[in-house]
Coordinates of N, CA and C in Angstrom, one line a residue:
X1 N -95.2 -23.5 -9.1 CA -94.1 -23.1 -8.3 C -92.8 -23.3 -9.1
X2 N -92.3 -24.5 -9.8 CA -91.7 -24.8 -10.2 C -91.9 -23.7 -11.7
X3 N -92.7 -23.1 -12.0 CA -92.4 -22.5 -13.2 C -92.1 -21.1 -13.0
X4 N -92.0 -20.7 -11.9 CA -91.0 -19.5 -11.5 C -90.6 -19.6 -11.4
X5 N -89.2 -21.2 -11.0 CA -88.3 -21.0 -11.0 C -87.4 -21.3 -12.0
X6 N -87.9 -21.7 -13.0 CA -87.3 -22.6 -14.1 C -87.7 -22.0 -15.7
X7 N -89.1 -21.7 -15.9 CA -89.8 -21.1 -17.3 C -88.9 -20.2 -17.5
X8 N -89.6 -19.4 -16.8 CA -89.0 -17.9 -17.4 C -87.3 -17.6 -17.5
X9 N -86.5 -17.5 -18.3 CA -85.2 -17.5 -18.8 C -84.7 -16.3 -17.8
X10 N -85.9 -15.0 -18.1 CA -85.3 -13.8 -17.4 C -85.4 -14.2 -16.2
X11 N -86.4 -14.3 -15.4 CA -86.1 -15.3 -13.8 C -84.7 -15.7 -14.0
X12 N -84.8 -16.7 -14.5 CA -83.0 -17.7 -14.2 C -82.0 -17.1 -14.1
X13 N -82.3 -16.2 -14.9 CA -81.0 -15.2 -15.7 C -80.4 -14.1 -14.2
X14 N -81.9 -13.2 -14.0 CA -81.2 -12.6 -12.6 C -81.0 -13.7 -11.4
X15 N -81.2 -14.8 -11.2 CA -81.2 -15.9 -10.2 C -79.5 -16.0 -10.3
X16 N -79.5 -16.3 -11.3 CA -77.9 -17.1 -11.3 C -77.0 -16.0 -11.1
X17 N -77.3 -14.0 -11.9 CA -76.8 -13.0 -11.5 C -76.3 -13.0 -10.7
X18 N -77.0 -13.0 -9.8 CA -77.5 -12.3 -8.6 C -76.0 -12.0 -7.9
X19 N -75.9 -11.0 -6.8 CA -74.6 -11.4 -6.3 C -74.3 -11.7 -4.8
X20 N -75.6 -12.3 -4.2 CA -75.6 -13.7 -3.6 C -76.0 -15.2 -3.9
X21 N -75.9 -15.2 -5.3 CA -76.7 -16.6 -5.5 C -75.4 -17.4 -4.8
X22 N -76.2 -18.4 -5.0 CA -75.8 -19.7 -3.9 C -75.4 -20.8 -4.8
X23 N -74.7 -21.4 -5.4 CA -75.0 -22.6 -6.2 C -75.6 -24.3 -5.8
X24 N -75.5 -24.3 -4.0 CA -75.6 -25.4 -3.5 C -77.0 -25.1 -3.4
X25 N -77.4 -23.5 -2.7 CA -78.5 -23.6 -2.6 C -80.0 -23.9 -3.5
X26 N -78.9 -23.3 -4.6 CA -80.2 -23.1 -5.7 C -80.1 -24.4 -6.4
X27 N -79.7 -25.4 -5.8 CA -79.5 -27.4 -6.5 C -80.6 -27.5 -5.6
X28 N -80.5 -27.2 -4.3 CA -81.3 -27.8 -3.4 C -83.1 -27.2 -3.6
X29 N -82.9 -26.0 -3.8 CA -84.3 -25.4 -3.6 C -84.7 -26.2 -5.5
X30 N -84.3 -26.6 -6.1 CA -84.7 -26.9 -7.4 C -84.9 -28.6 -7.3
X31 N -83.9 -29.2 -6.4 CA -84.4 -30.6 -6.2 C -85.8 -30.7 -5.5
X32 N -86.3 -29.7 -4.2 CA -87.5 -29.5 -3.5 C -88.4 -29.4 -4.4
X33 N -88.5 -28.7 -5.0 CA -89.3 -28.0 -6.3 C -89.8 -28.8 -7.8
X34 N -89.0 -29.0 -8.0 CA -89.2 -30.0 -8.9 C -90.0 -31.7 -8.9
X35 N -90.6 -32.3 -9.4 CA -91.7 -33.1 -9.4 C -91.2 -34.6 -10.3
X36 N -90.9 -35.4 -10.5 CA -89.8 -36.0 -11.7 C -89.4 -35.4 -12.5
X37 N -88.8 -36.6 -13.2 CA -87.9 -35.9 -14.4 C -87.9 -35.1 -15.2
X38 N -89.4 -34.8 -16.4 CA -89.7 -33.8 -17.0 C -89.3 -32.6 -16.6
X39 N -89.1 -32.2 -15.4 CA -89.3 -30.6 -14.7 C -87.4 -30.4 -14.5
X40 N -87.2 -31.8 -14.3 CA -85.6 -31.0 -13.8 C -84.9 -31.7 -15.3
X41 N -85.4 -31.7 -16.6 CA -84.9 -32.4 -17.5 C -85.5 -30.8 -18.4
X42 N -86.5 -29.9 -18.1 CA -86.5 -28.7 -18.6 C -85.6 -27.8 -17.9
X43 N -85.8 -28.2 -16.8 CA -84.5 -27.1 -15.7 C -82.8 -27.3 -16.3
X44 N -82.8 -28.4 -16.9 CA -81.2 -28.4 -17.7 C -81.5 -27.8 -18.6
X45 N -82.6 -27.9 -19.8 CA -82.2 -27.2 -21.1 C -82.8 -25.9 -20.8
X46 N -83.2 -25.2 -19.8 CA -83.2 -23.4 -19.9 C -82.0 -22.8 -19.4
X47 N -80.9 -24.3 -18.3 CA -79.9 -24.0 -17.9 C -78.7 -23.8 -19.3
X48 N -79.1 -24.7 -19.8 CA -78.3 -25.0 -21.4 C -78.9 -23.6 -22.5
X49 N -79.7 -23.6 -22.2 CA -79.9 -22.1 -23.0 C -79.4 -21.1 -22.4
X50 N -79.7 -20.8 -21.5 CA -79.0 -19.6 -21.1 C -77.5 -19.2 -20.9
X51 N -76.9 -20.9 -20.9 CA -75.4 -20.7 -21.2 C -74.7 -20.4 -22.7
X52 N -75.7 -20.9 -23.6 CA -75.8 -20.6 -25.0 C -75.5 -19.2 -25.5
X53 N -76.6 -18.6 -25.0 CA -77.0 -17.4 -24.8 C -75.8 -16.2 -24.5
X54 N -75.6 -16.6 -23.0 CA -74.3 -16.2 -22.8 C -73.2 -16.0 -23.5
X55 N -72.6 -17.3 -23.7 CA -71.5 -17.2 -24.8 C -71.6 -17.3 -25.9
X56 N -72.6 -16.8 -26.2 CA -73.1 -15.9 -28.0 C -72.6 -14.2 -27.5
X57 N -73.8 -13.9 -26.2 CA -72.9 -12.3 -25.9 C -71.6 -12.1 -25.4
X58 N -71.1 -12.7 -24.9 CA -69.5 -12.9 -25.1 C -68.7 -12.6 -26.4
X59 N -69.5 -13.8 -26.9 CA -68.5 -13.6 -28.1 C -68.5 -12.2 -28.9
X60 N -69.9 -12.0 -29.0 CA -70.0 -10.9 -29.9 C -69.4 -9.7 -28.7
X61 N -69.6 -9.4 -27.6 CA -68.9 -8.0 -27.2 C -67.4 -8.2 -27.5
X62 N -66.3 -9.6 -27.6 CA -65.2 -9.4 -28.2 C -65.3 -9.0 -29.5
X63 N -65.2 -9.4 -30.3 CA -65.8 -9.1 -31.7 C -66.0 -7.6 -31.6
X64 N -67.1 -6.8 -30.5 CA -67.4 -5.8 -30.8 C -66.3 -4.5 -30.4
X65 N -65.2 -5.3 -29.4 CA -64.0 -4.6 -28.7 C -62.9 -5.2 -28.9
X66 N -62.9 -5.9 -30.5 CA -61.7 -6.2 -30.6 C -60.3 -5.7 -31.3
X67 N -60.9 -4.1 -31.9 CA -60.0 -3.2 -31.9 C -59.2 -2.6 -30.7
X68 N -60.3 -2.4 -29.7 CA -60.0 -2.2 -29.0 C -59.0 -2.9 -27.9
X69 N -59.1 -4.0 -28.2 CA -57.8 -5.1 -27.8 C -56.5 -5.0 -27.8
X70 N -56.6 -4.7 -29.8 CA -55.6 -4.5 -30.1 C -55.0 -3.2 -30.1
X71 N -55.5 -2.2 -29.7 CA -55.0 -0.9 -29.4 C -54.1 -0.9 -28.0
X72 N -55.3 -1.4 -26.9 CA -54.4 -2.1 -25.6 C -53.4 -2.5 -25.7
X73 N -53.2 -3.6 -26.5 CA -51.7 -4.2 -26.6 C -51.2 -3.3 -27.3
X74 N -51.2 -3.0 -28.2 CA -50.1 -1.8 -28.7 C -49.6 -1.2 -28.0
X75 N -50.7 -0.5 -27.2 CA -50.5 0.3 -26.0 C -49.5 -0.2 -25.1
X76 N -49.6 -1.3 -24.5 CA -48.7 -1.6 -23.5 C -47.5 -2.1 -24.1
X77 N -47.0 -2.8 -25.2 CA -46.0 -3.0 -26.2 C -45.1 -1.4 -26.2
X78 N -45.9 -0.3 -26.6 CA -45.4 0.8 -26.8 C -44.4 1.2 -25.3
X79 N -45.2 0.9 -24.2 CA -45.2 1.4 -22.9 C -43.8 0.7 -22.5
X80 N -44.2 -0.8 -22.9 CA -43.0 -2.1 -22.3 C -41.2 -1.3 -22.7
X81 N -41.2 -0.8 -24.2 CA -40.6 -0.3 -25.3 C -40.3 0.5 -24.8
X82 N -41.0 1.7 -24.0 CA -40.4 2.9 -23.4 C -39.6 2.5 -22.1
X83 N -40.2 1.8 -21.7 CA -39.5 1.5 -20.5 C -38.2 0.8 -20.7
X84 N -37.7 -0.4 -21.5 CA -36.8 -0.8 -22.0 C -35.9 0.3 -22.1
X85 N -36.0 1.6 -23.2 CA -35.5 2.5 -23.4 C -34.8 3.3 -22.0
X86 N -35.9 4.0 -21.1 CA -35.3 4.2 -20.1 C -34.2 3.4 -19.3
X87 N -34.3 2.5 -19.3 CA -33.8 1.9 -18.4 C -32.3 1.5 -18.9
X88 N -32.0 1.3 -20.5 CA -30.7 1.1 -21.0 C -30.6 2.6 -20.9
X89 N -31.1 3.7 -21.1 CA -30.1 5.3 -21.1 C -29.9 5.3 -19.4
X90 N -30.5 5.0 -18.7 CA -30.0 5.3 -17.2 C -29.1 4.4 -16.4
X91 N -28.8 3.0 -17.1 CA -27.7 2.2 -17.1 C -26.6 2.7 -17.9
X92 N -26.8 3.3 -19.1 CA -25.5 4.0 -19.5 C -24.8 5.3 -18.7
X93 N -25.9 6.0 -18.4 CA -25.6 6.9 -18.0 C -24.6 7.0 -16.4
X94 N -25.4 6.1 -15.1 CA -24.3 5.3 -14.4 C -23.0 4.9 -14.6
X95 N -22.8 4.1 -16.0 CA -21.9 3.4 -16.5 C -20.8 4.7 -16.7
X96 N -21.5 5.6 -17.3 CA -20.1 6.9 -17.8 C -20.1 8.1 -16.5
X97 N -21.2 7.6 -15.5 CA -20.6 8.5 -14.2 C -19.3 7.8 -13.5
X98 N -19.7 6.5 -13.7 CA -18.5 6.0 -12.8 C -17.2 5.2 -13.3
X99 N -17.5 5.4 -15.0 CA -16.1 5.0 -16.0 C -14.8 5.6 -15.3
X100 N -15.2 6.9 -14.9 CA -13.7 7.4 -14.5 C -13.1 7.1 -13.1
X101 N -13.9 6.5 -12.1 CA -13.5 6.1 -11.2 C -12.8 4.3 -11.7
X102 N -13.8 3.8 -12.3 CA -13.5 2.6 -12.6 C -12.2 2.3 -13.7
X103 N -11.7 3.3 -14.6 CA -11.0 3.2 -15.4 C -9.5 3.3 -14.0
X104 N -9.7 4.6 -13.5 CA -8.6 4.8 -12.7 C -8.4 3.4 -11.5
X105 N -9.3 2.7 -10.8 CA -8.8 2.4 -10.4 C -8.0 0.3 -11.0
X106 N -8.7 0.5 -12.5 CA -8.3 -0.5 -13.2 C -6.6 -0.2 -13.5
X107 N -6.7 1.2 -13.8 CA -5.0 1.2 -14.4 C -4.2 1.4 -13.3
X108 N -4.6 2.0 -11.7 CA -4.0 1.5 -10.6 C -3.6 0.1 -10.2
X109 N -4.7 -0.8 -10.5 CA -4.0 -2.0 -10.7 C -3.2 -3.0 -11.1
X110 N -3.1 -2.1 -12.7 CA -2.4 -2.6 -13.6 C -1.0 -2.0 -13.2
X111 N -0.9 -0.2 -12.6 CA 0.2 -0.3 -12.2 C 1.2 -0.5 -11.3
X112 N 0.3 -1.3 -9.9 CA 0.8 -2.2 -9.2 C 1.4 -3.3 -9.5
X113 N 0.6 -4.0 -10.2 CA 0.9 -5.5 -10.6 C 2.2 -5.3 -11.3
X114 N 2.6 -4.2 -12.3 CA 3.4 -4.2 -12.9 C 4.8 -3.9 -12.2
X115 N 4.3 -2.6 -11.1 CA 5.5 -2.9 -9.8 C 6.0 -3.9 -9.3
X116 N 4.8 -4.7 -8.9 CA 5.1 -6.3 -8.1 C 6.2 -7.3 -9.0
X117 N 5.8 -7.2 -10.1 CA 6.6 -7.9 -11.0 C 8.2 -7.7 -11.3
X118 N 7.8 -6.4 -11.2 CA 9.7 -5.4 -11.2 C 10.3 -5.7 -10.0
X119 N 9.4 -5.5 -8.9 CA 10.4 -6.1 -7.7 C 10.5 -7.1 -7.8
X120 N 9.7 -8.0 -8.0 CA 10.2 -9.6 -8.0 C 11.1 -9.9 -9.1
X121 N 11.1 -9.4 -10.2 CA 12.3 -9.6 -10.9 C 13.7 -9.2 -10.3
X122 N 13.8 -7.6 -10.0 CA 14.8 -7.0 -9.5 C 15.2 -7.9 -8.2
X123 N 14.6 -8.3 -7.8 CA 15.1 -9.6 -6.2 C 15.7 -10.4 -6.6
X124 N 15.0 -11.2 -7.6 CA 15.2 -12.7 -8.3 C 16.7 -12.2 -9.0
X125 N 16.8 -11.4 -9.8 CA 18.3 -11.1 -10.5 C 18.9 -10.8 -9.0
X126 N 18.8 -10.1 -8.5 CA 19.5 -9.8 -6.9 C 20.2 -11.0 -6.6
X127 N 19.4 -12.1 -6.1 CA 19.8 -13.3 -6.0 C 20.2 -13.9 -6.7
X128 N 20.1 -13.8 -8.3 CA 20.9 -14.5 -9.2 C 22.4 -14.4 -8.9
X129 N 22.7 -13.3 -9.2 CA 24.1 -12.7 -9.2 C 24.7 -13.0 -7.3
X130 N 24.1 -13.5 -6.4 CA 24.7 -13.8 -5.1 C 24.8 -15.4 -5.3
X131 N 24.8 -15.8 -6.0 CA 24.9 -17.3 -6.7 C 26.7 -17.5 -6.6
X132 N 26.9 -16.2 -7.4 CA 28.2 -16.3 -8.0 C 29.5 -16.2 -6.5
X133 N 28.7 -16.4 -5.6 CA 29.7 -16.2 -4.1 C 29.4 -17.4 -3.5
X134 N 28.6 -18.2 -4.0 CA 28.5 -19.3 -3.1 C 28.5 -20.9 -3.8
X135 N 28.5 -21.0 -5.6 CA 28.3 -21.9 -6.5 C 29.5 -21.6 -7.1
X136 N 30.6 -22.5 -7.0 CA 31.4 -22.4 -8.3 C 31.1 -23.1 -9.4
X137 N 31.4 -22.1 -10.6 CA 31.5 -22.4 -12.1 C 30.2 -22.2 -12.6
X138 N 29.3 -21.3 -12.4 CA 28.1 -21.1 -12.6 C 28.1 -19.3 -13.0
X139 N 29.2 -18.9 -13.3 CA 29.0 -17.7 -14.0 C 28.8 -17.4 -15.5
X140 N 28.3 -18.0 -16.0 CA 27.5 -18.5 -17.4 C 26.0 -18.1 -17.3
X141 N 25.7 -18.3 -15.7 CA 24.1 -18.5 -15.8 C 23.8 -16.9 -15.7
X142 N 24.6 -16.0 -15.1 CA 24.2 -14.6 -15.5 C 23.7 -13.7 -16.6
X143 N 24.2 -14.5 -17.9 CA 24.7 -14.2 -18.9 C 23.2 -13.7 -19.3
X144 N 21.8 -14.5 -19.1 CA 20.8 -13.9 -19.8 C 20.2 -13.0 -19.1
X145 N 19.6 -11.7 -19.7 CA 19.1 -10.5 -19.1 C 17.8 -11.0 -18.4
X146 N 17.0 -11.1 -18.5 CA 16.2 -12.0 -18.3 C 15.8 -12.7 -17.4
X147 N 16.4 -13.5 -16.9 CA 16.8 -14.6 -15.9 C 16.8 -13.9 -14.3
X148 N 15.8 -14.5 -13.8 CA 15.8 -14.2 -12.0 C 15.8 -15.5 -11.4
X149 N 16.1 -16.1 -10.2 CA 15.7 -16.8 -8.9 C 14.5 -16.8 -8.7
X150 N 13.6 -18.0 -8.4 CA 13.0 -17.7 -7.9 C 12.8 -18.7 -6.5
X151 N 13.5 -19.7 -6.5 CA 13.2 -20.6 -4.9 C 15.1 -21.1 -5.3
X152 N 15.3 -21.8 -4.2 CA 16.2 -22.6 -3.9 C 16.2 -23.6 -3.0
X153 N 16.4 -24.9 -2.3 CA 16.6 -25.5 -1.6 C 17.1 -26.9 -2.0
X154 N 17.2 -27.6 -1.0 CA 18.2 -28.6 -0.1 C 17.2 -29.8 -1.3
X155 N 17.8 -30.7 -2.3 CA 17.2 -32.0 -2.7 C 17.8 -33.3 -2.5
X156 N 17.0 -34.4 -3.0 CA 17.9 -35.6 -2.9 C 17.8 -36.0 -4.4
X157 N 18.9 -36.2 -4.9 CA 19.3 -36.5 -6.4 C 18.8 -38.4 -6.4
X158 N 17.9 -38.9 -7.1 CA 17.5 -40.6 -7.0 C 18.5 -41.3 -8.2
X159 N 18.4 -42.6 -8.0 CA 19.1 -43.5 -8.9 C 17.9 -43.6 -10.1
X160 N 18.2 -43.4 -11.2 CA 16.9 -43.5 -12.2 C 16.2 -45.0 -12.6
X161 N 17.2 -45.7 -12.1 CA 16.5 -47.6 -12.4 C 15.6 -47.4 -11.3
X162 N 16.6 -47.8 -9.8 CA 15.2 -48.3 -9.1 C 15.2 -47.0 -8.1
X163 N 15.2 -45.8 -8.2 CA 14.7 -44.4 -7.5 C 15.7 -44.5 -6.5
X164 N 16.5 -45.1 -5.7 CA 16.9 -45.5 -4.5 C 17.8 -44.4 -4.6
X165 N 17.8 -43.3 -3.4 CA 18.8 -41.9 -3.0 C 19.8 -42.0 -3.3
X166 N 20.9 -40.9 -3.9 CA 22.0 -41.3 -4.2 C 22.9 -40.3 -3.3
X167 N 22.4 -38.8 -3.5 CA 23.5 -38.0 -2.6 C 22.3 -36.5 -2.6
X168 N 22.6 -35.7 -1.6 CA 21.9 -34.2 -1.8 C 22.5 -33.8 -2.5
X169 N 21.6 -33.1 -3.1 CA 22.2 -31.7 -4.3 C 21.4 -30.7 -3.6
X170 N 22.0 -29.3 -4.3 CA 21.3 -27.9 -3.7 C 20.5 -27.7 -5.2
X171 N 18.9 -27.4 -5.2 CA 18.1 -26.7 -6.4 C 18.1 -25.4 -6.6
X172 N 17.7 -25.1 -7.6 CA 17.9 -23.4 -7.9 C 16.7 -23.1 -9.1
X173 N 15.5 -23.0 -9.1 CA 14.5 -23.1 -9.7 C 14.5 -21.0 -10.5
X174 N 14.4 -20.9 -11.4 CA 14.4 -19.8 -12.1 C 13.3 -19.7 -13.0
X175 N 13.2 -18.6 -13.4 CA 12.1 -18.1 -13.9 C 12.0 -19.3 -15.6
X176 N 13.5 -19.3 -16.5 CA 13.3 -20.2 -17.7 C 14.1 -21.4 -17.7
X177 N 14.5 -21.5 -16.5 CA 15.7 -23.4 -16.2 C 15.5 -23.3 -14.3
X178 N 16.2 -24.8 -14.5 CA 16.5 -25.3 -13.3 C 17.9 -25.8 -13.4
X179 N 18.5 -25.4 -12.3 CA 19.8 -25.8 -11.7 C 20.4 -26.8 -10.7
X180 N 21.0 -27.1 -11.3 CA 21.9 -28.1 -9.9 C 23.2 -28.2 -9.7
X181 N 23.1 -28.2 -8.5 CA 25.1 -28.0 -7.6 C 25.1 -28.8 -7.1
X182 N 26.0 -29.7 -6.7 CA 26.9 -30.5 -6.2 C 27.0 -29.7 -4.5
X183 N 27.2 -30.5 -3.7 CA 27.9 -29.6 -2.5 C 29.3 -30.5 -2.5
X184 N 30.4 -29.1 -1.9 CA 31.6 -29.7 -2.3 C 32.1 -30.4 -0.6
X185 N 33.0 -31.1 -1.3 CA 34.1 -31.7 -0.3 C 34.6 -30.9 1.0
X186 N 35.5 -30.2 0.3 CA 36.3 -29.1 0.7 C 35.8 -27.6 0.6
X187 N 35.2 -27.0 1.7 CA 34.3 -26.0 1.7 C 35.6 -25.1 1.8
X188 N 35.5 -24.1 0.8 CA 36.5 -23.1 0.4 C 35.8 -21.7 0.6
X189 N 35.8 -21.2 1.8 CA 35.0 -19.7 2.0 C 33.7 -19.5 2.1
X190 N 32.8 -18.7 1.6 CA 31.3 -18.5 1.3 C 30.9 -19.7 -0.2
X191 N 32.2 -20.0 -0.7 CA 31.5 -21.1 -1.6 C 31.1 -22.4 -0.9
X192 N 29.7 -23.1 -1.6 CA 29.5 -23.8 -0.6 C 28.7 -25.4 -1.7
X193 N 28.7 -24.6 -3.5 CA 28.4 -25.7 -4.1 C 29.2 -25.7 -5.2
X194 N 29.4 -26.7 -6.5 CA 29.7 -26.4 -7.7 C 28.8 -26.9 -8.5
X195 N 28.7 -26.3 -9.8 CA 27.8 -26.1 -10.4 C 27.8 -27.4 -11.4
X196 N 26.6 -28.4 -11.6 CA 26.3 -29.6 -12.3 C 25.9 -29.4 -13.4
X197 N 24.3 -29.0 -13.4 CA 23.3 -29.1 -14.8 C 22.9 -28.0 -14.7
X198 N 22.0 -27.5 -16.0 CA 20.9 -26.9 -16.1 C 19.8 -27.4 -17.0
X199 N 18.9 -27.3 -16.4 CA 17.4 -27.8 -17.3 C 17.3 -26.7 -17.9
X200 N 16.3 -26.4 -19.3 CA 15.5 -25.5 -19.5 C 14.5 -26.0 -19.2
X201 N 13.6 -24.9 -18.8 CA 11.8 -25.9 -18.2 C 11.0 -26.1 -19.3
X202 N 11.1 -25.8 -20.2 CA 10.2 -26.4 -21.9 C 10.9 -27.9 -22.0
X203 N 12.0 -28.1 -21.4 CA 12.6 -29.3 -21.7 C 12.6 -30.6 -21.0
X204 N 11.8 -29.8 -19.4 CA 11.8 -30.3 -18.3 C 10.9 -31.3 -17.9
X205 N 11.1 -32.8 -17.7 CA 9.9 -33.4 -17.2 C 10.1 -33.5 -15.9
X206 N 8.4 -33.4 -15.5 CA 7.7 -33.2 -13.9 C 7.9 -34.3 -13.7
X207 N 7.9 -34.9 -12.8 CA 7.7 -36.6 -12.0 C 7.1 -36.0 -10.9
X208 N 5.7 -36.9 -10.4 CA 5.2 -37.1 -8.9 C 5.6 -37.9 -8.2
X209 N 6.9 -37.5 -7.4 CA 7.7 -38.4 -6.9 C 6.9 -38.8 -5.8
X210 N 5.6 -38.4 -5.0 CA 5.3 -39.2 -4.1 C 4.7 -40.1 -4.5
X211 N 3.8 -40.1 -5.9 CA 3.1 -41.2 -6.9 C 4.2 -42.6 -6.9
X212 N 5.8 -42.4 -7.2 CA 6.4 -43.0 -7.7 C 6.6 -43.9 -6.6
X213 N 7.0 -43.2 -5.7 CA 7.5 -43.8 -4.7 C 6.5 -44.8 -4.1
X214 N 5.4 -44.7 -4.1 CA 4.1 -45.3 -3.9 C 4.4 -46.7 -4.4
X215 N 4.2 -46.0 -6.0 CA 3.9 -47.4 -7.0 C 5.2 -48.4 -6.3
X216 N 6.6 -48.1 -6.4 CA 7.7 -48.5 -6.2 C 7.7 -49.9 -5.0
X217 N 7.0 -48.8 -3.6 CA 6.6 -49.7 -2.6 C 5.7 -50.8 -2.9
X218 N 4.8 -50.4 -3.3 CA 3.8 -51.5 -3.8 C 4.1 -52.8 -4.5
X219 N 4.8 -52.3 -5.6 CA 5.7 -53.4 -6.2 C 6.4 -54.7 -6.0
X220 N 7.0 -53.6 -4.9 CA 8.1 -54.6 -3.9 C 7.5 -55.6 -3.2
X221 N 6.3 -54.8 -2.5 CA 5.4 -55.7 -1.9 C 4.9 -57.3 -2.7
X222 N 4.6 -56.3 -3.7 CA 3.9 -57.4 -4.6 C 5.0 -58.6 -4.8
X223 N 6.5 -58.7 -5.2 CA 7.0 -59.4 -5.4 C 7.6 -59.8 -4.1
X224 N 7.5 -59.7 -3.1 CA 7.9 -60.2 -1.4 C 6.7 -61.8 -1.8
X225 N 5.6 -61.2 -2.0 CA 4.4 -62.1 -1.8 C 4.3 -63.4 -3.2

């Protein structure tokens, strides 16, 4: 019994084939079957042979298709290659259907932006020159072509030792300086400042006056205690 199931190689061979074999089953029906050790100590080495066996014909059908491997890959390399190809001419091809939509609406924006800029200049000079009705002695600042407004308001001018407020001034922030007026005493008409400093802003140091003011407090504190 046991040597039908084990002797014969070709037996084993369609056994394990098969394409219902079982692998739990066929442990079980071979543990039934078998008699001690001898019998399931030959049932490994026909098992061990026939795996031998096997991957000897393995090996050799590669070996025997292994041009044929490499034609495959070529094959699909070639294929990968074509596709690559397609796919950059139909991305260019997109790209120069809709260059001209895209180009137009790039230099539309360029020649808005360039509008935007002309009116804000043209404003900012607008208001430069309405300076000269309300700031005395500030008709110097027209002089550069150049030169627009861009903010103005209401400041408090600080003591530079210990920061403590000294008087409002009016600001005048421009495109290449900053300004400062005095407000006068004696309001004479639409004039309503006279003209103090000018910064250039390359010249200009920033202060974080809420930083300062901080530290300042703190200080104080510190020496209260």
């Amino acid at each position: 019994m046991s040597g039908d199931t084990t002797s014969d190689l070709g037996l084993l061979r369609r056994k394990l084939g098969a394409s219902d074999y079982d692998p739990d089953r066929y442990v079980k029906e071979i543990a039934q079957r078998c008699v001690g050790g001898h019998e399931l100590l030959l049932q490994r080495s026909n098992i061990k042979s026939l795996s031998e066996d096997t991957h000897s014909l393995l090996k050799k059908n590669v070996y025997q298709n292994y041009r044929q491997f490499i034609e495959t890959a070529r094959e699909i390399s070639f294929l990968e290659s074509e596709i690559q190809v397609s796919l950059e001419i139909r991305f260019l091809f997109l790209m120069r259907q809709r260059s001209p939509s895209w180009n137009r609406i790039q230099k539309q924006k360029k020649i808005n932006k360039q509008k935007q800029m002309r009116s804000a200049f043209e404003e900012g000079r607008k208001k430069l020159y309405e300076l000269l009705e309300r700031v005395e002695a500030c008709s110097h600042i027209t002089d550069v072509p150049t030169r627009y407004l861009i903010y103005d308001g209401d400041l408090v001018e600080m003591e530079p030792i210990d920061n403590t407020a000294m008087h409002r001034v009016h600001g005048y922030l421009m495109n290449d300086g900053f300004m400062v007026a005095t407000w006068l005493a004696n309001v004479r008409g639409p004039v309503r400042f006279k003209f103090s400093c000018f910064y250039e802003l390359d010249s200009l140091a920033v202060v974080n006056i809420i930083s300062m003011c901080e530290y300042i407090r703190k200080t104080r504190l510190d020496e209260k205690f």
